[in-house]
PDB file of C-alpha atoms in Angstrom:
ATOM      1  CA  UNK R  14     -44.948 -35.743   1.852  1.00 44.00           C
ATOM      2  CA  UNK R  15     -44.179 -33.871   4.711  1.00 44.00           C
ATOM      3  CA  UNK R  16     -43.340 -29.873   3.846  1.00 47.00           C
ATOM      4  CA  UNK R  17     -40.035 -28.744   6.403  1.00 45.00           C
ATOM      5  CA  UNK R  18     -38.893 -25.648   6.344  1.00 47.00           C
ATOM      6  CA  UNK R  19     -35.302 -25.228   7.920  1.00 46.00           C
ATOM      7  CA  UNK R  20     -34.025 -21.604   8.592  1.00 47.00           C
ATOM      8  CA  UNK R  21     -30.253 -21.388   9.061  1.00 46.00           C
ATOM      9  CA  UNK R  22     -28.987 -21.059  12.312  1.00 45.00           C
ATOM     10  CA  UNK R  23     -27.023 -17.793  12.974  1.00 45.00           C
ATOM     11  CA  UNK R  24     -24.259 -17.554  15.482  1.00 45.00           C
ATOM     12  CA  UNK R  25     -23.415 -14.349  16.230  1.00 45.00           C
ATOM     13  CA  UNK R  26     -19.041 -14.095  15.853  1.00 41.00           C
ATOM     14  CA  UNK R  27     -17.147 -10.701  16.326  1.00 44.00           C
ATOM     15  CA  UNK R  28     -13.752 -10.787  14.995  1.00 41.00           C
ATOM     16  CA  UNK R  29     -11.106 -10.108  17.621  1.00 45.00           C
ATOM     17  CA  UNK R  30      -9.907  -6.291  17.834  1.00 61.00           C
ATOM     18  CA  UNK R  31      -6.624  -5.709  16.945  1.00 78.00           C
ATOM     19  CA  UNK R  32      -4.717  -3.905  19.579  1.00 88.00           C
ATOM     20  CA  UNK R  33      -0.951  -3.682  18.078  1.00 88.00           C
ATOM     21  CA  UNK R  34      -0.174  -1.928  20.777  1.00 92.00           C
ATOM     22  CA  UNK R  35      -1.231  -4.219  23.322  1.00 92.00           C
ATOM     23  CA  UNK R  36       0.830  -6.757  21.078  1.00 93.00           C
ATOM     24  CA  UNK R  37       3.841  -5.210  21.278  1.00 93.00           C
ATOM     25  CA  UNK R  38       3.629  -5.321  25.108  1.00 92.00           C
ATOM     26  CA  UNK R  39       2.904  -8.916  25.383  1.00 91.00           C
ATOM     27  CA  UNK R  40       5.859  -9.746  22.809  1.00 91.00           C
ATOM     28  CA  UNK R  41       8.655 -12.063  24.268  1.00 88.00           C
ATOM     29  CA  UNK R  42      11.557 -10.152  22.624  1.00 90.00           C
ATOM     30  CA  UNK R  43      12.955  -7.466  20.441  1.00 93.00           C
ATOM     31  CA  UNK R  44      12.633  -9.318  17.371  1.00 94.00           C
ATOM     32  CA  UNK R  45       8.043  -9.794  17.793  1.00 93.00           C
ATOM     33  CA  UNK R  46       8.257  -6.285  19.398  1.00 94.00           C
ATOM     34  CA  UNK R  47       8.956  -5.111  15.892  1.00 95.00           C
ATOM     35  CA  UNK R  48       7.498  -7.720  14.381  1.00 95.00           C
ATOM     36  CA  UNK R  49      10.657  -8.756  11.952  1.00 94.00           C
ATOM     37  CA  UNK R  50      12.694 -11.877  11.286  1.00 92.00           C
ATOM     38  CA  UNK R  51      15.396 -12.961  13.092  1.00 88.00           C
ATOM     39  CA  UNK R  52      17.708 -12.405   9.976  1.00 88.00           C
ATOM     40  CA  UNK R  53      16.259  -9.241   9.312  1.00 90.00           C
ATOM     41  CA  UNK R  54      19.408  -6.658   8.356  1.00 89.00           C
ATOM     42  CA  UNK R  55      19.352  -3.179   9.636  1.00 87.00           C
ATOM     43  CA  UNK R  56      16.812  -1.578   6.854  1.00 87.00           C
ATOM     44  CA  UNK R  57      13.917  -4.398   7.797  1.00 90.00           C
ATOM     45  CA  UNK R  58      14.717  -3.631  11.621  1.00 93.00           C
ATOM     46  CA  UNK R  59      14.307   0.766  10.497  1.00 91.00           C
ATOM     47  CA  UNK R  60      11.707   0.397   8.039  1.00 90.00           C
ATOM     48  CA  UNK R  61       9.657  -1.704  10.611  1.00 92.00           C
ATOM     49  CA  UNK R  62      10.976   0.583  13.719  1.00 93.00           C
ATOM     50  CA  UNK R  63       9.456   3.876  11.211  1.00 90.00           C
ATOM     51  CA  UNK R  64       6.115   1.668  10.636  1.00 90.00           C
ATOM     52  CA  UNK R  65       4.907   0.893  14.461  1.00 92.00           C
ATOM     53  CA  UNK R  66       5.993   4.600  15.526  1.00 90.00           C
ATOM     54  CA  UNK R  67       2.783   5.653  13.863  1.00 87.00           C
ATOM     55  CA  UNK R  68       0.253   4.055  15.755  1.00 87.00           C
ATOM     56  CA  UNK R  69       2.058   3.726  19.230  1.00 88.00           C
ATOM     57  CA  UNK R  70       4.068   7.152  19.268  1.00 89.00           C
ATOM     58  CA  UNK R  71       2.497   8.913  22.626  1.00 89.00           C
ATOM     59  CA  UNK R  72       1.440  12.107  20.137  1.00 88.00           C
ATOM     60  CA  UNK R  73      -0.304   9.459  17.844  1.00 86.00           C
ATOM     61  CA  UNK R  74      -2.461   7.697  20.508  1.00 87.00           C
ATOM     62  CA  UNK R  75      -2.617  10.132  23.289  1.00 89.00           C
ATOM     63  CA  UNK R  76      -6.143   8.844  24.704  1.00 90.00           C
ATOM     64  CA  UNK R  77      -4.135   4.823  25.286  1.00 91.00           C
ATOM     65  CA  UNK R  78      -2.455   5.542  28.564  1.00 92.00           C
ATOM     66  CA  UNK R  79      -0.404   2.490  26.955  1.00 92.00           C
ATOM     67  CA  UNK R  80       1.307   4.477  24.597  1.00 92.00           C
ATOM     68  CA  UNK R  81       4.083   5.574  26.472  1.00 93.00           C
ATOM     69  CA  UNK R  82       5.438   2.439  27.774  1.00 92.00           C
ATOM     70  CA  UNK R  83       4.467   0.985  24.386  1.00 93.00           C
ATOM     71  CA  UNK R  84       6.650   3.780  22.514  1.00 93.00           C
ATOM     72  CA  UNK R  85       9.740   3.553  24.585  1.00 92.00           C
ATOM     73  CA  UNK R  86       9.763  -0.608  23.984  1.00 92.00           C
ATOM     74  CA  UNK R  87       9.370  -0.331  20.473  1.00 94.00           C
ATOM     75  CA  UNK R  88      12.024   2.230  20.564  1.00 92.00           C
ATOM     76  CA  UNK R  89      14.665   0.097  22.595  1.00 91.00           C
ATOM     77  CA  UNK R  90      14.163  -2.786  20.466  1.00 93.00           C
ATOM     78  CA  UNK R  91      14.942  -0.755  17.562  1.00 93.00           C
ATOM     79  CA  UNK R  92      18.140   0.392  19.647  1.00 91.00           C
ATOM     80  CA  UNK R  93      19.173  -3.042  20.024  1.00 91.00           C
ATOM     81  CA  UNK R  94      18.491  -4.680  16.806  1.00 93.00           C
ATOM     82  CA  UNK R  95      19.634  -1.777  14.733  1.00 90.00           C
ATOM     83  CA  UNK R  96      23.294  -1.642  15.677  1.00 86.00           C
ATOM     84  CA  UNK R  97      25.565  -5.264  15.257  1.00 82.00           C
ATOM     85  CA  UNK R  98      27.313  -4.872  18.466  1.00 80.00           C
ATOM     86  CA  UNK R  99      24.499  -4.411  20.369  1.00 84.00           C
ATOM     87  CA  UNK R 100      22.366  -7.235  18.847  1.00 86.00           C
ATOM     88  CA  UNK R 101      25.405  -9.684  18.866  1.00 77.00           C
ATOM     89  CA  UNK R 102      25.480  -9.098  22.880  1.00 76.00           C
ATOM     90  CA  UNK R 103      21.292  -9.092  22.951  1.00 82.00           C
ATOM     91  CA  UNK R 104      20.827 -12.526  21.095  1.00 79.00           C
ATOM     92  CA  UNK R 105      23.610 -13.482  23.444  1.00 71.00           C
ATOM     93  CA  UNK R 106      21.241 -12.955  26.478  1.00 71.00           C
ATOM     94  CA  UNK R 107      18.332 -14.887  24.257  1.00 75.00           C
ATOM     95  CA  UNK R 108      20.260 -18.030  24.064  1.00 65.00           C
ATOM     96  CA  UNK R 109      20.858 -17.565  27.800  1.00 61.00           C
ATOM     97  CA  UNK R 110      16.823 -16.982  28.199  1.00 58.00           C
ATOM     98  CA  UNK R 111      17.324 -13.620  29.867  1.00 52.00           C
ATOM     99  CA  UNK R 112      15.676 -11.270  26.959  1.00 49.00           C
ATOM    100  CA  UNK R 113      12.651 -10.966  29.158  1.00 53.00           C
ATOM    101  CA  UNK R 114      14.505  -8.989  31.818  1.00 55.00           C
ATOM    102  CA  UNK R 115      15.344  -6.332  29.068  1.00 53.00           C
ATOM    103  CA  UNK R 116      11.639  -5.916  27.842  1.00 54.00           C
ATOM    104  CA  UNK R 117      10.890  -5.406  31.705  1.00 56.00           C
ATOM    105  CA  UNK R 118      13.306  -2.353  31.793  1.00 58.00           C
ATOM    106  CA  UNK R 119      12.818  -0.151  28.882  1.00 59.00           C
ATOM    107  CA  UNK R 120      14.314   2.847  28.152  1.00 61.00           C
ATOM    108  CA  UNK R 121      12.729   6.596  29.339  1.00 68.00           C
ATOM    109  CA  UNK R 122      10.390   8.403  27.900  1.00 66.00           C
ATOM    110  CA  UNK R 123      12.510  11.488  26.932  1.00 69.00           C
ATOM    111  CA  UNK R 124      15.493   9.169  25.557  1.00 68.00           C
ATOM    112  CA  UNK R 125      13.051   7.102  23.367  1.00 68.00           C
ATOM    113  CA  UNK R 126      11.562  10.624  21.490  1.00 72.00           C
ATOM    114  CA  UNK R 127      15.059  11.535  21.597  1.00 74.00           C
ATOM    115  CA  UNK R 128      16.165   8.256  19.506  1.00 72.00           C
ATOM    116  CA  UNK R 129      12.794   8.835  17.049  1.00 74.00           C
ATOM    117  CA  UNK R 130      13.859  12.008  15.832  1.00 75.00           C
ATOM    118  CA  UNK R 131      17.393  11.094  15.262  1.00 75.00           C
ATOM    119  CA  UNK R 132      15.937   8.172  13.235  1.00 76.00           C
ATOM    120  CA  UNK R 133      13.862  10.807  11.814  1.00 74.00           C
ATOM    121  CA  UNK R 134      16.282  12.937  11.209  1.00 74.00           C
ATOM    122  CA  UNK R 135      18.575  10.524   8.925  1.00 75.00           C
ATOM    123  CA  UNK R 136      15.112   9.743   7.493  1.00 73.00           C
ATOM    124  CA  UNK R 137      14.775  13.153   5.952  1.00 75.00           C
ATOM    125  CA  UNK R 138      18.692  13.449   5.055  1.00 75.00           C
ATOM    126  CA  UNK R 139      18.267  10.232   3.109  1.00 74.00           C
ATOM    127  CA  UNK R 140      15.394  11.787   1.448  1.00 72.00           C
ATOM    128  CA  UNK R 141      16.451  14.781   0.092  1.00 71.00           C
ATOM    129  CA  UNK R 142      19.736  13.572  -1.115  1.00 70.00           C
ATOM    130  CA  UNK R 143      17.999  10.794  -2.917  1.00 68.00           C
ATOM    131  CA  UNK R 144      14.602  12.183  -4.112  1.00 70.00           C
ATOM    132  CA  UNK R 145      15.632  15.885  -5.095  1.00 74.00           C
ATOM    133  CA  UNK R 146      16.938  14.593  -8.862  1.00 76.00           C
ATOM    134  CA  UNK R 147      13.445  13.169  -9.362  1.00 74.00           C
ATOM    135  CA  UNK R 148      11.919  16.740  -8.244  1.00 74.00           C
ATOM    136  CA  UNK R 149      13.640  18.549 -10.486  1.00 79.00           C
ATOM    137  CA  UNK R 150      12.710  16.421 -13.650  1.00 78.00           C
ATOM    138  CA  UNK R 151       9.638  16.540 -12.593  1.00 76.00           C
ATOM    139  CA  UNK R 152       9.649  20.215 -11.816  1.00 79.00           C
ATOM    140  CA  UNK R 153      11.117  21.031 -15.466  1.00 81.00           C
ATOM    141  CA  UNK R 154       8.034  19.144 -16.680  1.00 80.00           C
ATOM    142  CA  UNK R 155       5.875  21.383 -15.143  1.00 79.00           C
ATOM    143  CA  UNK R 156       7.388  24.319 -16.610  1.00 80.00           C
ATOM    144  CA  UNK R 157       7.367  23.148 -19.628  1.00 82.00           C
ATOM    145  CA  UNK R 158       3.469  22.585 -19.361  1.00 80.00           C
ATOM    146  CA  UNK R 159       3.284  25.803 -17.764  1.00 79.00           C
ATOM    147  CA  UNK R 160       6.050  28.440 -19.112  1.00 82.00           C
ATOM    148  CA  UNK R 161       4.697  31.347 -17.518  1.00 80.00           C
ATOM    149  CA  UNK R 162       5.882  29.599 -13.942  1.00 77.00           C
ATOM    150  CA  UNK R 163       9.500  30.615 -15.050  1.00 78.00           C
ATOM    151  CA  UNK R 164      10.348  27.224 -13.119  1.00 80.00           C
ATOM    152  CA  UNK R 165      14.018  27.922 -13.348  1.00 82.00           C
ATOM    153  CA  UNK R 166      17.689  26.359 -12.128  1.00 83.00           C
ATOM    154  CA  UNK R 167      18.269  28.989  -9.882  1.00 83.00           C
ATOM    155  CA  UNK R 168      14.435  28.393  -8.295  1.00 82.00           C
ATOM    156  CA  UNK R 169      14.950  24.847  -8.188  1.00 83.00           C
ATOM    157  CA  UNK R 170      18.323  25.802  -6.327  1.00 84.00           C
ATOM    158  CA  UNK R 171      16.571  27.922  -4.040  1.00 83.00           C
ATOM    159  CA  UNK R 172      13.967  25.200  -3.240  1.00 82.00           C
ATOM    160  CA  UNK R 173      16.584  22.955  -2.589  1.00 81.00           C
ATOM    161  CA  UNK R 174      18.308  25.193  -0.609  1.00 83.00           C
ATOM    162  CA  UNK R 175      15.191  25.752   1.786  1.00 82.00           C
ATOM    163  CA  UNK R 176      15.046  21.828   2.228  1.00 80.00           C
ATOM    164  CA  UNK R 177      18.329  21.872   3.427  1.00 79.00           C
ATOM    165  CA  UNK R 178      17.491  24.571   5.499  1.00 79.00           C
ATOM    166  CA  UNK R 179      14.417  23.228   7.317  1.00 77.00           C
ATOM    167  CA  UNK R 180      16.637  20.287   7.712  1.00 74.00           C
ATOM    168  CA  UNK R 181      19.113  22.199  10.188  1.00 74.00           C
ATOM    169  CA  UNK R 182      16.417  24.195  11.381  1.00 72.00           C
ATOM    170  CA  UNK R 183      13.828  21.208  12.339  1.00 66.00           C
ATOM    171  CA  UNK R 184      16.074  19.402  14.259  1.00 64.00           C
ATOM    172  CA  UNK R 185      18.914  22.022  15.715  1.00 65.00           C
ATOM    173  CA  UNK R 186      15.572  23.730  17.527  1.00 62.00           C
ATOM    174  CA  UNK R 187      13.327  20.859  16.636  1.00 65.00           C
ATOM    175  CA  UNK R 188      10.559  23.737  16.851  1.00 68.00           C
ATOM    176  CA  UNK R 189       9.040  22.664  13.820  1.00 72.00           C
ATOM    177  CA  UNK R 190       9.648  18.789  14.068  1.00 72.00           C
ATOM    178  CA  UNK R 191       5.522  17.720  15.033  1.00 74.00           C
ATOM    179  CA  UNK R 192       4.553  20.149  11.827  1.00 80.00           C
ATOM    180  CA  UNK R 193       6.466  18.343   9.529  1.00 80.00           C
ATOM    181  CA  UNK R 194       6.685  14.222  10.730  1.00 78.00           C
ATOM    182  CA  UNK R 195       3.375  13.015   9.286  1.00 80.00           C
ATOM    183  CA  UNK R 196       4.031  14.171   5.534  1.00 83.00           C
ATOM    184  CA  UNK R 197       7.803  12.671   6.414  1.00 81.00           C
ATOM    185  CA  UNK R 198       6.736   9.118   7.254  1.00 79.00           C
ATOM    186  CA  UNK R 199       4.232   9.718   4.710  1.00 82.00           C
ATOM    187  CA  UNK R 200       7.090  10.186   2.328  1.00 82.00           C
ATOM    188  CA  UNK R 201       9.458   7.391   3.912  1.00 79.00           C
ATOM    189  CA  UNK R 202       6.635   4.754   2.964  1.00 81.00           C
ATOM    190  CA  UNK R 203       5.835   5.584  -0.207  1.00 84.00           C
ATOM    191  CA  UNK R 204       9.626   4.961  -0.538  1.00 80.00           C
ATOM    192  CA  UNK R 205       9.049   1.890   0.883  1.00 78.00           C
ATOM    193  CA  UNK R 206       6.480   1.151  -1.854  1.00 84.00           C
ATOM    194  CA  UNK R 207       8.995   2.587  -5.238  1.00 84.00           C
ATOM    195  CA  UNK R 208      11.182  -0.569  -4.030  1.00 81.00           C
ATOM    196  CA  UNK R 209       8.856  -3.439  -3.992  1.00 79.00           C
ATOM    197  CA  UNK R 210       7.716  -2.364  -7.937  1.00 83.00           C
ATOM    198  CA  UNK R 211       9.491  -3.880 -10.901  1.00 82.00           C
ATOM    199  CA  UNK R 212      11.915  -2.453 -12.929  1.00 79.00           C
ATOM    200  CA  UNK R 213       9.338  -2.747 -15.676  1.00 83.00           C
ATOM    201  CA  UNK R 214       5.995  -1.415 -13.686  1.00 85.00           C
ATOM    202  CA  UNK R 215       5.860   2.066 -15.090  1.00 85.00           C
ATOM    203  CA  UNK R 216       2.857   3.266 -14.843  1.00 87.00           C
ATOM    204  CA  UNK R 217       2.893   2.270 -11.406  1.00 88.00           C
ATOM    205  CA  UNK R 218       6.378   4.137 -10.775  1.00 86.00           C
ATOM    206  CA  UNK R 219       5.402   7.703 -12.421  1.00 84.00           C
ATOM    207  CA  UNK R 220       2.378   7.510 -10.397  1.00 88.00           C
ATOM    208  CA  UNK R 221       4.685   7.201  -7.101  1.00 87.00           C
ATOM    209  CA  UNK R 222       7.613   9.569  -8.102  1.00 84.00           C
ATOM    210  CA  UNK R 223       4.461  11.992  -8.817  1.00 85.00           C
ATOM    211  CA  UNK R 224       3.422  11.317  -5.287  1.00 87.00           C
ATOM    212  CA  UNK R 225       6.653  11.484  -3.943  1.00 84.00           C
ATOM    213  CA  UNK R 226       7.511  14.660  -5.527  1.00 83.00           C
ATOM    214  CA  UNK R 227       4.224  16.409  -3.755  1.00 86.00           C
ATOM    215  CA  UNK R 228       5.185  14.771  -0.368  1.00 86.00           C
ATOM    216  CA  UNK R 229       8.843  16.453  -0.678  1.00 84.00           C
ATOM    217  CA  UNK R 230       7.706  19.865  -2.359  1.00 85.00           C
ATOM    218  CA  UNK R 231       4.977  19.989   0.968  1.00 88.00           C
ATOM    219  CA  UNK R 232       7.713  20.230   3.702  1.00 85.00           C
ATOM    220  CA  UNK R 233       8.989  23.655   2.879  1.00 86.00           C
ATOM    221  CA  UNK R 234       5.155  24.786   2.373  1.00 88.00           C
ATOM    222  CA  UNK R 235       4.576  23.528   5.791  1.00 87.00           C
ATOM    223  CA  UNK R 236       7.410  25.109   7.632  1.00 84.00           C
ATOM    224  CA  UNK R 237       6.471  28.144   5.593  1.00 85.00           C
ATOM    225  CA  UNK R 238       2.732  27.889   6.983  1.00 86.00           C
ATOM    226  CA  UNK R 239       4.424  27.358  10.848  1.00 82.00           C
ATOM    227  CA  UNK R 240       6.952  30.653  10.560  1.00 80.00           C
ATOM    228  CA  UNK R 241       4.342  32.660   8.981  1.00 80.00           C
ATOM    229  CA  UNK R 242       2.528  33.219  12.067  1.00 76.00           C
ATOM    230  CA  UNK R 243       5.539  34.690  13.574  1.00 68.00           C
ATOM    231  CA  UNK R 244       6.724  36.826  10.427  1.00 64.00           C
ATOM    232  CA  UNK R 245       4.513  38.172   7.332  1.00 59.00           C
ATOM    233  CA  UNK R 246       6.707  36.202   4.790  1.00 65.00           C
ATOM    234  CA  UNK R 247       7.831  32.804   6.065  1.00 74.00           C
ATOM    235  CA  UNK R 248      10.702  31.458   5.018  1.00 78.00           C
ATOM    236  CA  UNK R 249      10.169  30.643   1.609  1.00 81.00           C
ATOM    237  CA  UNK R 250       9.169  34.199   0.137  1.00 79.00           C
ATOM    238  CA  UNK R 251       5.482  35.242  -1.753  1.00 81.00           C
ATOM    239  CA  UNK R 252       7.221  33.993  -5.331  1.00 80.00           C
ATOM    240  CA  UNK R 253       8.557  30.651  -4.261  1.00 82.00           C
ATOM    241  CA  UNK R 254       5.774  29.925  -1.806  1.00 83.00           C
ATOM    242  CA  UNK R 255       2.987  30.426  -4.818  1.00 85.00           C
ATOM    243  CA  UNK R 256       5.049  28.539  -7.181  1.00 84.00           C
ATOM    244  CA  UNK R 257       5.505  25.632  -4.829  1.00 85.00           C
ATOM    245  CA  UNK R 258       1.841  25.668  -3.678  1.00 86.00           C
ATOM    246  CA  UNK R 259       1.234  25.774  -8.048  1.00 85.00           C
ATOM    247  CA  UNK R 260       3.010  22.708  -8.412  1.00 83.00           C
ATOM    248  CA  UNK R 261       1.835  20.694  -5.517  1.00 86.00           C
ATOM    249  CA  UNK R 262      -2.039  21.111  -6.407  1.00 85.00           C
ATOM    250  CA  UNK R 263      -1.441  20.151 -10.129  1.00 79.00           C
ATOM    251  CA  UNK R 264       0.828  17.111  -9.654  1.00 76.00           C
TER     252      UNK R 264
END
């Protein structure tokens, strides 16, 4: 009997990088530059639009001399796609083969940031409108875990009152846009998330409205941080500033 001893050959295989950005570039119209259907309605073509702007925004990959071009394609397909008239006419000029010439000649740079924070902008409108019942439920809880806050209407009036406030403020000098966008998109997708759940996946939905809660309660304490270092008090005031920061580190 002859003893063979076999060792298993190893071939050395690197999975390919991804490089989104370089696949939005290379995609042969609107609909694989945002990566969506073809019957995709307006929220897929926004909630997709709101997804890619975090990796190929300029401010987000400033190193990828890419980003730029990459940014303002994304951003006209989202232009396109988002509004019927507009799409009618562009999947007009796909059955004709011409999309290719669009993707050739994308928008500027200064129209497609100017496009994002509009988007944005209805972003955080949406969001306060729709999330601020939530924060105040959850915001009586905490008081009544924690009475000596004095957690009450007219505070959570006052809170909602600042939100509105940063609102007009953000975007009518949009001096304070950059501090707040991360936690924003942050916010949008966790949205995103509530939505897919079931209506019977509780655990799973106070966990997010908790979450959701700290991501809206953190944009006043971050425009507060930002005006602070031109005035002593911010904009929120000592009180409301402590109570807010209270809440967020024990949700």
């Amino acid at each position: 009997m002859i003893g063979s001893s076999s060792t298993p050959s190893t071939h050395s295989y690197t999975l390919p990088k991804e490089d989104p950005i370089g696949d939005i570039l290379s995609a042969s119209d609107y609909f694989k530059v945002l990566g969506v259907d073809k019957k995709a309605n307006s929220d897929d073509i926004r909630r997709a639009y709101i997804k890619k702007s975090r990796f190929c925004h300029p401010d987000k990959a400033p190193n990828d001399p890419r980003a730029t071009l990459c940014f303002q394609r994304l951003t006209e397909a989202h232009e396109t796609l988002a509004h019927p008239r507009t799409r009618l006419h562009y999947e007009i000029i796909m059955d004709n083969d011409q999309s290719q010439t669009l993707l050739n000649c994308p928008m500027d740079e200064a129209t497609a940031q100017e496009v994002f924070e509009r988007v944005v902008h209805q972003l955080y409108t949406e969001m306060v409108d729709g999330e601020f019942q939530t924060m105040r439920v959850i915001l009586g809880a905490v008081n009544d875990a924690y009475p000596s806050l004095q957690v009450s209407d007219e505070l959570m009036n006052h809170t909602e009152d600042v939100l509105l406030k940063i609102r007009d403020l953000m975007f009518s000098t949009k001096k304070y846009y950059q501090v707040i966008e991360d936690e924003l998109l942050q916010l949008y997708e966790l949205q995103q998330e509530m939505r897919l759940l079931g209506i019977f996946d509780f655990k799973q939905r106070l966990r997010l409205s908790l979450a959701i809660s700290r991501s809206l309660l953190m944009l006043p304490i971050l425009i507060n941080n930002a005006t602070k270092k031109n005035k002593d008090v911010g904009i929120l005031g000592t009180y409301l500033e402590n109570i807010l920061q209270f809440v967020v580190n024990h949700l």
